[in-house]
XYZ file of C-alpha atoms in Angstrom:
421
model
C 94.770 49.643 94.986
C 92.111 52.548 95.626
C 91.633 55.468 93.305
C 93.294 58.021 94.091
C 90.651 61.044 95.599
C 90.042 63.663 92.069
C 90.944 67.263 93.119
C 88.906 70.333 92.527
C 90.049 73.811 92.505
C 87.207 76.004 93.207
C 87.521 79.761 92.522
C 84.809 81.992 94.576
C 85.205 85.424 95.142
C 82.675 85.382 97.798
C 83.213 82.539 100.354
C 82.164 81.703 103.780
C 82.984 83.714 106.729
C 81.680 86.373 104.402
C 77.915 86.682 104.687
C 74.782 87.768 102.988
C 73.091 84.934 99.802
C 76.259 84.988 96.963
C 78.392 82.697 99.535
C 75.777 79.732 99.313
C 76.473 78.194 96.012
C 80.114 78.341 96.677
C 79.905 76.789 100.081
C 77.801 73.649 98.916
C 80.193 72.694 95.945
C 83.031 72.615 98.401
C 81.204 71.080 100.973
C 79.314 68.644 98.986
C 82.762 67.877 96.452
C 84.651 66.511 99.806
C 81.544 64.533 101.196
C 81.750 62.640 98.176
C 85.416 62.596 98.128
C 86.874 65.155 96.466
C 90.164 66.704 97.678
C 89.122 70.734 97.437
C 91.432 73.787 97.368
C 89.673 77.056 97.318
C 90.707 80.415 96.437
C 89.178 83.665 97.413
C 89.203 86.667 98.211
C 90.325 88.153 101.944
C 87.278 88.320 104.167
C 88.905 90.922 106.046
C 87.802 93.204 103.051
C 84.008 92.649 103.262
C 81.618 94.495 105.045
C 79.204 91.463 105.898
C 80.396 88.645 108.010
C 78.311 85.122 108.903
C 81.108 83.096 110.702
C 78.617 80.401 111.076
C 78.438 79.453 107.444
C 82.385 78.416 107.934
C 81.563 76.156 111.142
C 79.910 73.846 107.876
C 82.651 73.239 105.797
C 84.918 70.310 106.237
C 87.789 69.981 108.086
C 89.732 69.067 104.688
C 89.021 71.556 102.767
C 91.676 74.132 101.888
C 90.937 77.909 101.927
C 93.037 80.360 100.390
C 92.520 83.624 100.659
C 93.974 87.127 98.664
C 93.385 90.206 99.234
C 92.246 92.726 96.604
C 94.436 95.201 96.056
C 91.863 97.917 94.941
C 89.813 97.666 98.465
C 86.863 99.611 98.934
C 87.950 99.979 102.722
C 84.649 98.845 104.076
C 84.897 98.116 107.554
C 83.712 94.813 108.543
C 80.851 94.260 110.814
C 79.303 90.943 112.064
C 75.579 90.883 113.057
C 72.888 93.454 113.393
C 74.732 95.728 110.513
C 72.416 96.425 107.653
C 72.428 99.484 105.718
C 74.789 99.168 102.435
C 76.372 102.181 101.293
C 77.530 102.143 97.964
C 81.244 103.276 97.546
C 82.146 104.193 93.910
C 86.189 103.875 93.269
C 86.446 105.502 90.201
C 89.421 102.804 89.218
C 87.087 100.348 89.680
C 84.373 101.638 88.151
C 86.759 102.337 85.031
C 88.258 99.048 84.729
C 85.314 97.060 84.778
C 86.372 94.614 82.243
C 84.546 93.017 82.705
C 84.070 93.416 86.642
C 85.888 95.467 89.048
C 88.211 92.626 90.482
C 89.971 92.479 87.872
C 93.288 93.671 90.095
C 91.690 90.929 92.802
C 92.136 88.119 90.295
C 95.652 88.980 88.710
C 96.786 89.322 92.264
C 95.386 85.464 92.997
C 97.420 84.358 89.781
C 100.836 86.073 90.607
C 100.592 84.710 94.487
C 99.153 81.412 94.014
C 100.120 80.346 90.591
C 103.044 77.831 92.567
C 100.543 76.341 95.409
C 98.062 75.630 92.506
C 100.216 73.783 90.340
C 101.693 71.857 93.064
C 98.074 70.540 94.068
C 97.531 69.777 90.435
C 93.758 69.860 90.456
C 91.652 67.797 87.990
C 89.175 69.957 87.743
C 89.052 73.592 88.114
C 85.447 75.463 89.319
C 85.027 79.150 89.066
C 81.681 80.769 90.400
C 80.382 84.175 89.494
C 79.692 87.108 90.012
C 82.429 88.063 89.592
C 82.924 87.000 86.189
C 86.974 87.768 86.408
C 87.032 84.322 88.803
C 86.373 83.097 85.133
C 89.491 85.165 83.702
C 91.723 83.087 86.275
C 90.368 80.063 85.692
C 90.902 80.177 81.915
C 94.423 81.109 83.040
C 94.824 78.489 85.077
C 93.280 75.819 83.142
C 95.812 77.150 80.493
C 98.725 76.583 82.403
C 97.652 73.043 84.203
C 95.640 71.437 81.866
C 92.850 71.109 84.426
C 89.648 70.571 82.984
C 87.476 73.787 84.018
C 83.672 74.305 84.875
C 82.343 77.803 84.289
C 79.265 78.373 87.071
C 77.453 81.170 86.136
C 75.129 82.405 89.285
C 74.366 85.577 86.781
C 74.722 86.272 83.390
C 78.058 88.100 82.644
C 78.188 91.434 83.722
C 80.321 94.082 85.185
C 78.783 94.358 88.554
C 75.667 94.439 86.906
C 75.488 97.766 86.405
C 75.763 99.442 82.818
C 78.581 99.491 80.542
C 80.530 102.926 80.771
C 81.512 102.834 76.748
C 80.847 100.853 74.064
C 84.759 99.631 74.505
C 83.809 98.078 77.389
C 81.028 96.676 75.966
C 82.903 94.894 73.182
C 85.291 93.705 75.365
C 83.095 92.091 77.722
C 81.308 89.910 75.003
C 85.041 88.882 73.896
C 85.847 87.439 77.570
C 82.563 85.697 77.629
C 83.115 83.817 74.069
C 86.584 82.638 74.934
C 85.291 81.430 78.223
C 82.584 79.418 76.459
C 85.004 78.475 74.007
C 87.592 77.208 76.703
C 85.527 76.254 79.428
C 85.293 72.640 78.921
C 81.807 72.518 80.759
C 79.380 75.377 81.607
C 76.597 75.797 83.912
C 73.779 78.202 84.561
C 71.231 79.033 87.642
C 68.403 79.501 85.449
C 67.315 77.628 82.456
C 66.544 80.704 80.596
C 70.307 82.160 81.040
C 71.275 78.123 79.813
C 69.262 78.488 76.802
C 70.420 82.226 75.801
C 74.008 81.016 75.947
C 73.185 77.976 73.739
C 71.484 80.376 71.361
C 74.071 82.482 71.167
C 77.242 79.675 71.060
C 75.618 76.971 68.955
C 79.057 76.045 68.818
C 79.822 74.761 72.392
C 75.782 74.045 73.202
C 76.818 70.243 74.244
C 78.405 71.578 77.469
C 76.245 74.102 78.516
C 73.674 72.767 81.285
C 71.182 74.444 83.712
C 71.805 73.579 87.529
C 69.748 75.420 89.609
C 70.390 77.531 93.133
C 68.449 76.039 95.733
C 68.447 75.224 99.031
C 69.842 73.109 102.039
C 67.719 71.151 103.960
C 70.147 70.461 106.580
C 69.836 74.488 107.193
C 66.242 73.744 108.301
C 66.937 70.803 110.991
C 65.433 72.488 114.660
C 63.788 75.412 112.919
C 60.167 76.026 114.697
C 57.587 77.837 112.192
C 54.781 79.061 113.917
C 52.016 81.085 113.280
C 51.749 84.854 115.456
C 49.013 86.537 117.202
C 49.580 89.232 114.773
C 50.048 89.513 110.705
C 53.916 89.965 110.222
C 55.120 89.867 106.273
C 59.277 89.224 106.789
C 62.093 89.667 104.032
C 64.976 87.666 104.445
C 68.222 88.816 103.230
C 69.374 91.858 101.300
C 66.663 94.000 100.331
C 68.155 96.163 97.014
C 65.809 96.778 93.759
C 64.497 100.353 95.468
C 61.720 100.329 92.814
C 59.771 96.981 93.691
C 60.268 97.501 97.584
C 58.366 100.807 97.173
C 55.691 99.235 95.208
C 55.240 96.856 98.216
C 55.020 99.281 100.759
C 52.666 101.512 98.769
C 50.375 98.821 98.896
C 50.897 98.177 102.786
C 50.527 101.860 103.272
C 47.414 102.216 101.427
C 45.982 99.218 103.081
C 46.783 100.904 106.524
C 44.682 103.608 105.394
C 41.639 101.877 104.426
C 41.790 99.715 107.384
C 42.428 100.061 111.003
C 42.542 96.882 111.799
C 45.190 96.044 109.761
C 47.517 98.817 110.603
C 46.958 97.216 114.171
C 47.647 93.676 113.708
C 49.932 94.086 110.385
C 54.067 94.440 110.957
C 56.482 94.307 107.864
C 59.873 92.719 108.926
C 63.232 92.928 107.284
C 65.515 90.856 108.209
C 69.067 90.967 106.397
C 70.776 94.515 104.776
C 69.130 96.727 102.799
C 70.026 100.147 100.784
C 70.816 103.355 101.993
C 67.655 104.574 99.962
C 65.132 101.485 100.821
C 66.284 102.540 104.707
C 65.280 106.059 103.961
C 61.929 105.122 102.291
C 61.171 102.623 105.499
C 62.227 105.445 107.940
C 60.433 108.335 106.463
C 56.717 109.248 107.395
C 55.808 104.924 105.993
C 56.858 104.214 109.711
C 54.201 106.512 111.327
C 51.376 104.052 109.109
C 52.507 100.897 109.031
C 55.063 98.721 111.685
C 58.355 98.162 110.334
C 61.057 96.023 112.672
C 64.653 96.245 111.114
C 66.472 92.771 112.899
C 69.620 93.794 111.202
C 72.209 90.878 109.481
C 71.745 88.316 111.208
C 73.390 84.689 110.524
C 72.071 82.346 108.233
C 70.857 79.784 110.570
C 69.112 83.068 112.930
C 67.523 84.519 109.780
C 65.788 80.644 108.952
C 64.617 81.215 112.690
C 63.304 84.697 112.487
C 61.518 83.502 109.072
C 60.221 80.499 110.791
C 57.914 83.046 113.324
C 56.362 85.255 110.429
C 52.776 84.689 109.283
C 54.295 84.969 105.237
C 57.179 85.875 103.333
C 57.900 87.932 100.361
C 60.588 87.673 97.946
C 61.586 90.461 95.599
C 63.706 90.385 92.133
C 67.086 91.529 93.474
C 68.403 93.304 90.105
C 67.433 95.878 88.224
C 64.513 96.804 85.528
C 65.404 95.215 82.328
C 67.752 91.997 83.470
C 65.491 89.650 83.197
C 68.332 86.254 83.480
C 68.752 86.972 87.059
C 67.256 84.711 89.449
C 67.344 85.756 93.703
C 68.533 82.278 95.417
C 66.832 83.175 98.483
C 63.792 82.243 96.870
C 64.319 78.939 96.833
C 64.770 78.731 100.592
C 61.478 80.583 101.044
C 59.933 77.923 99.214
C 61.001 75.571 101.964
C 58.990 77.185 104.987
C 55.679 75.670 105.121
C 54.151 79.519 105.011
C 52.121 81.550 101.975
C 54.919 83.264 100.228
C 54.836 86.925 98.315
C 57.121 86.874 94.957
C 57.486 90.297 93.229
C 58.831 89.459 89.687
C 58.186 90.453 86.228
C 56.361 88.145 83.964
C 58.903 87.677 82.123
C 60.973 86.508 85.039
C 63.138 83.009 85.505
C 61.549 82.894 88.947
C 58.325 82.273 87.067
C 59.068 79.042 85.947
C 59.969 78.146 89.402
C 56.751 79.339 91.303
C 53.997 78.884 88.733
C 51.809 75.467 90.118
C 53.013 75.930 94.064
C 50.898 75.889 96.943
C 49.587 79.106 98.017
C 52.537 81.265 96.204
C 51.418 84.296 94.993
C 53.088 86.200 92.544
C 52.756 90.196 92.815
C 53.183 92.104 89.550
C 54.971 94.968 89.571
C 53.060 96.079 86.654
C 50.315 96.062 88.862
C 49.998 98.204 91.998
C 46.187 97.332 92.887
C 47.080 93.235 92.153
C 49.559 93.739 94.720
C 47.280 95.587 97.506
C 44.326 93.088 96.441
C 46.907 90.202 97.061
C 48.676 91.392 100.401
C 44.604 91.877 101.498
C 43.619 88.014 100.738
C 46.162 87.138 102.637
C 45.189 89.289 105.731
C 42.121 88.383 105.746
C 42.886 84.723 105.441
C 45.144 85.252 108.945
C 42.113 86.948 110.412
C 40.132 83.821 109.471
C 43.028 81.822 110.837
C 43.484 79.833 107.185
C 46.827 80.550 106.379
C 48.531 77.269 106.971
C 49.266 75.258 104.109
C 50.579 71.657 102.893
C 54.314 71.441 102.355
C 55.974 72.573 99.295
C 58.984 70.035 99.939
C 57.992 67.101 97.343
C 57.370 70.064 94.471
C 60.609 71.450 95.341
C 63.268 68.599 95.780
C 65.083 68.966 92.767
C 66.326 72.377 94.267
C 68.550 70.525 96.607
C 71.875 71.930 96.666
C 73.532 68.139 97.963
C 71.881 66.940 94.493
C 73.194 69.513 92.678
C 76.820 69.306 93.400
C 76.725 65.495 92.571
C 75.158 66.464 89.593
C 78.059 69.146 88.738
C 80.552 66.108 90.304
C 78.727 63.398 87.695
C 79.243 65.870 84.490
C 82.696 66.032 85.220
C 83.280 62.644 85.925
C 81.897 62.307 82.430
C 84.834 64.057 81.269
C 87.848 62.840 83.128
């Protein structure tokens, strides 16, 4: 008689149609759970709600897989736009912004437990998976697991935060360390994106340091299949995806603007090209007098699979640390796909930086420091002048990189609970 298929309940606030990078992780554990047989429910949040939309990312999951989605009762009444939107504005409800305890969808996840509570239990999942940001998907899973049994993995894309912005009192504060403890305490396994975040939570829960493990983000190589790279006449830089941490993009263009100055052939042959959204602020910055010195093309959102092509015709890429000064556990998972392209890659990250271990040894990666503004000009101009000497192709990455596989990942997240149950 076969065994019967395990069933996973995977909680992810952000899920496919939504776009921009926090939809990724999610997608491949549900994707990758029911290639290997896995019967998956997911719950998340209404897409309806979210100002970004990729509808391509849904065209990859399977057939089988079960989406439910609830809205959030404290909306920020964004309206939602598909492709060739891309300047955030941030909305501040001051209910949200007050009950971040720890994240403001709080009201999102009690909703999901009052309306879904009867469908969960009659699926009767194994296993249950919650992903965050936001860490309240971790609130309803410990909830859940509570109620059912399950066995629960806590995925931690960032450390625990509420919306990674500062705590407004010491209250909340306090309270947030509480909820993380009693998930690490419940949580039968947990995971994090970066091995430094996995060994902070081991030093700080000895306790329950057995079942804490570092799997990576990473990327898809199926994403890549029919993308042409290519090398252009002229020296484009491109950013792909969100562009957010106003302080490191500025550094960057300083450098691009000063290197305008001091040469006229590279304000001729240089462009900068951001593709994806980007900040009200960043948008000012790139619109102000920087546009009359150096070329800047704004493509807009596009979809996942256009943004891999638009990367694919750039001469490099840069990747910037997408959180603020001082959170240093935070890891941008685009980086791993830039890693992919066959190109010289830019990385703008502290020292102290996860990305660090991750870049350190690769082929013609070079890190900027944002300590540094002349490092970064002097870097940018190496590379220039290697495009003017037309040495600017390089060998493949791939072999150094194949542990970032996000197929290889899931099984691995698939064999530790198979460990269990």
């Amino acid at each position: 008689m076969p065994e019967k298929p395990k069933k996973v309940l995977l909680i992810a606030y952000y899920f496919p149609p939504m776009g921009l990078g926090g939809v990724q992780r999610a997608l491949a554990i549900a994707r990758y759970l029911s290639g290997i047989g896995w019967q998956v429910m997911v719950l998340t949040s209404d897409f309806n709600d979210y100002p970004i939309l990729d509808r391509s990312l849904a065209d990859k999951l399977p057939a089988d897989v079960e989406v439910i989605s609830v809205a959030d009762p404290v909306s920020m009444g964004k309206q939602v736009k598909d492709e060739n939107s891309y300047v955030l504005s941030r909305k501040n409800n001051f209910l949200r912004r007050f009950m971040r305890v720890p994240d403001s969808r709080l009201f999102w996840a009690n909703n999901v437990y009052g309306k879904c509570l009867k469908k969960v239990r009659a699926f009767a999942p194994d296993w249950i998976i919650s992903t965050s940001p936001p860490p309240s998907v971790h609130l309803l899973a410990r909830r859940l697991k509570l109620e059912l049994k399950s066995g629960w993995l806590a995925d931690f894309r960032d450390p625990w935060a509420g919306d990674n912005q500062p705590e407004l009192t010491f209250l909340h504060g306090l309270l947030n360390r509480t909820m993380e403890a009693k998930t690490m305490k419940d949580a039968d396994l947990v995971t994090a994106v970066t091995a430094e975040h996995s060994l902070d939570l081991k030093r700080r829960y000895q306790a329950y340091a057995d079942k804490i493990h570092h799997i990576p983000n990473g990327y898809d190589p199926i994403d890549f299949r029919d993308i042409a790279e290519c090398l252009p006449d002229e020296f484009v830089i491109a950013h792909g995806g969100t562009l957010v941490n106003y302080d490191y993009a500025g550094l960057f263009i300083d450098a691009l603007v000063r290197l305008a100055d001091e040469s006229e052939e590279f304000k001729k042959r240089f462009r900068f090209h951001q593709i994806g959204s980007l900040t009200e602020p960043i948008h000012k910055l790139l619109k102000s007098d920087v546009s009359s010195t150096i070329d800047v093309e704004f493509s807009g959102y596009l979809s996942h699979r256009k943004t891999l092509r638009e990367l694919g015709g750039a001469s490099a890429l840069v990747v910037f640390s997408g959180v603020a000064e001082g959170v240093e556990l935070n890891m941008p998972g685009k980086l791993y796909e830039a890693l992919y392209f066959d190109k010289p890659l830019l990385a703008m990250f502290r020292q102290s930086s996860p990305a660090m271990g991750v870049i350190t040894g690769l082929a013609e990666v070079y890190h900027l420091d944002p300590e540094d503004k002349e490092q970064i000009r002097s870097q940018v101009k190496t590379l220039f002048e290697k495009h003017i000497s037309g040495n600017l192709r390089i060998e493949s990455r791939r072999d150094q990189i194949s542990q970032y596989s996000r197929k290889a990942q899931t099984e691995r997240m698939a064999d530790l609970m198979g460990r269990l149950r």
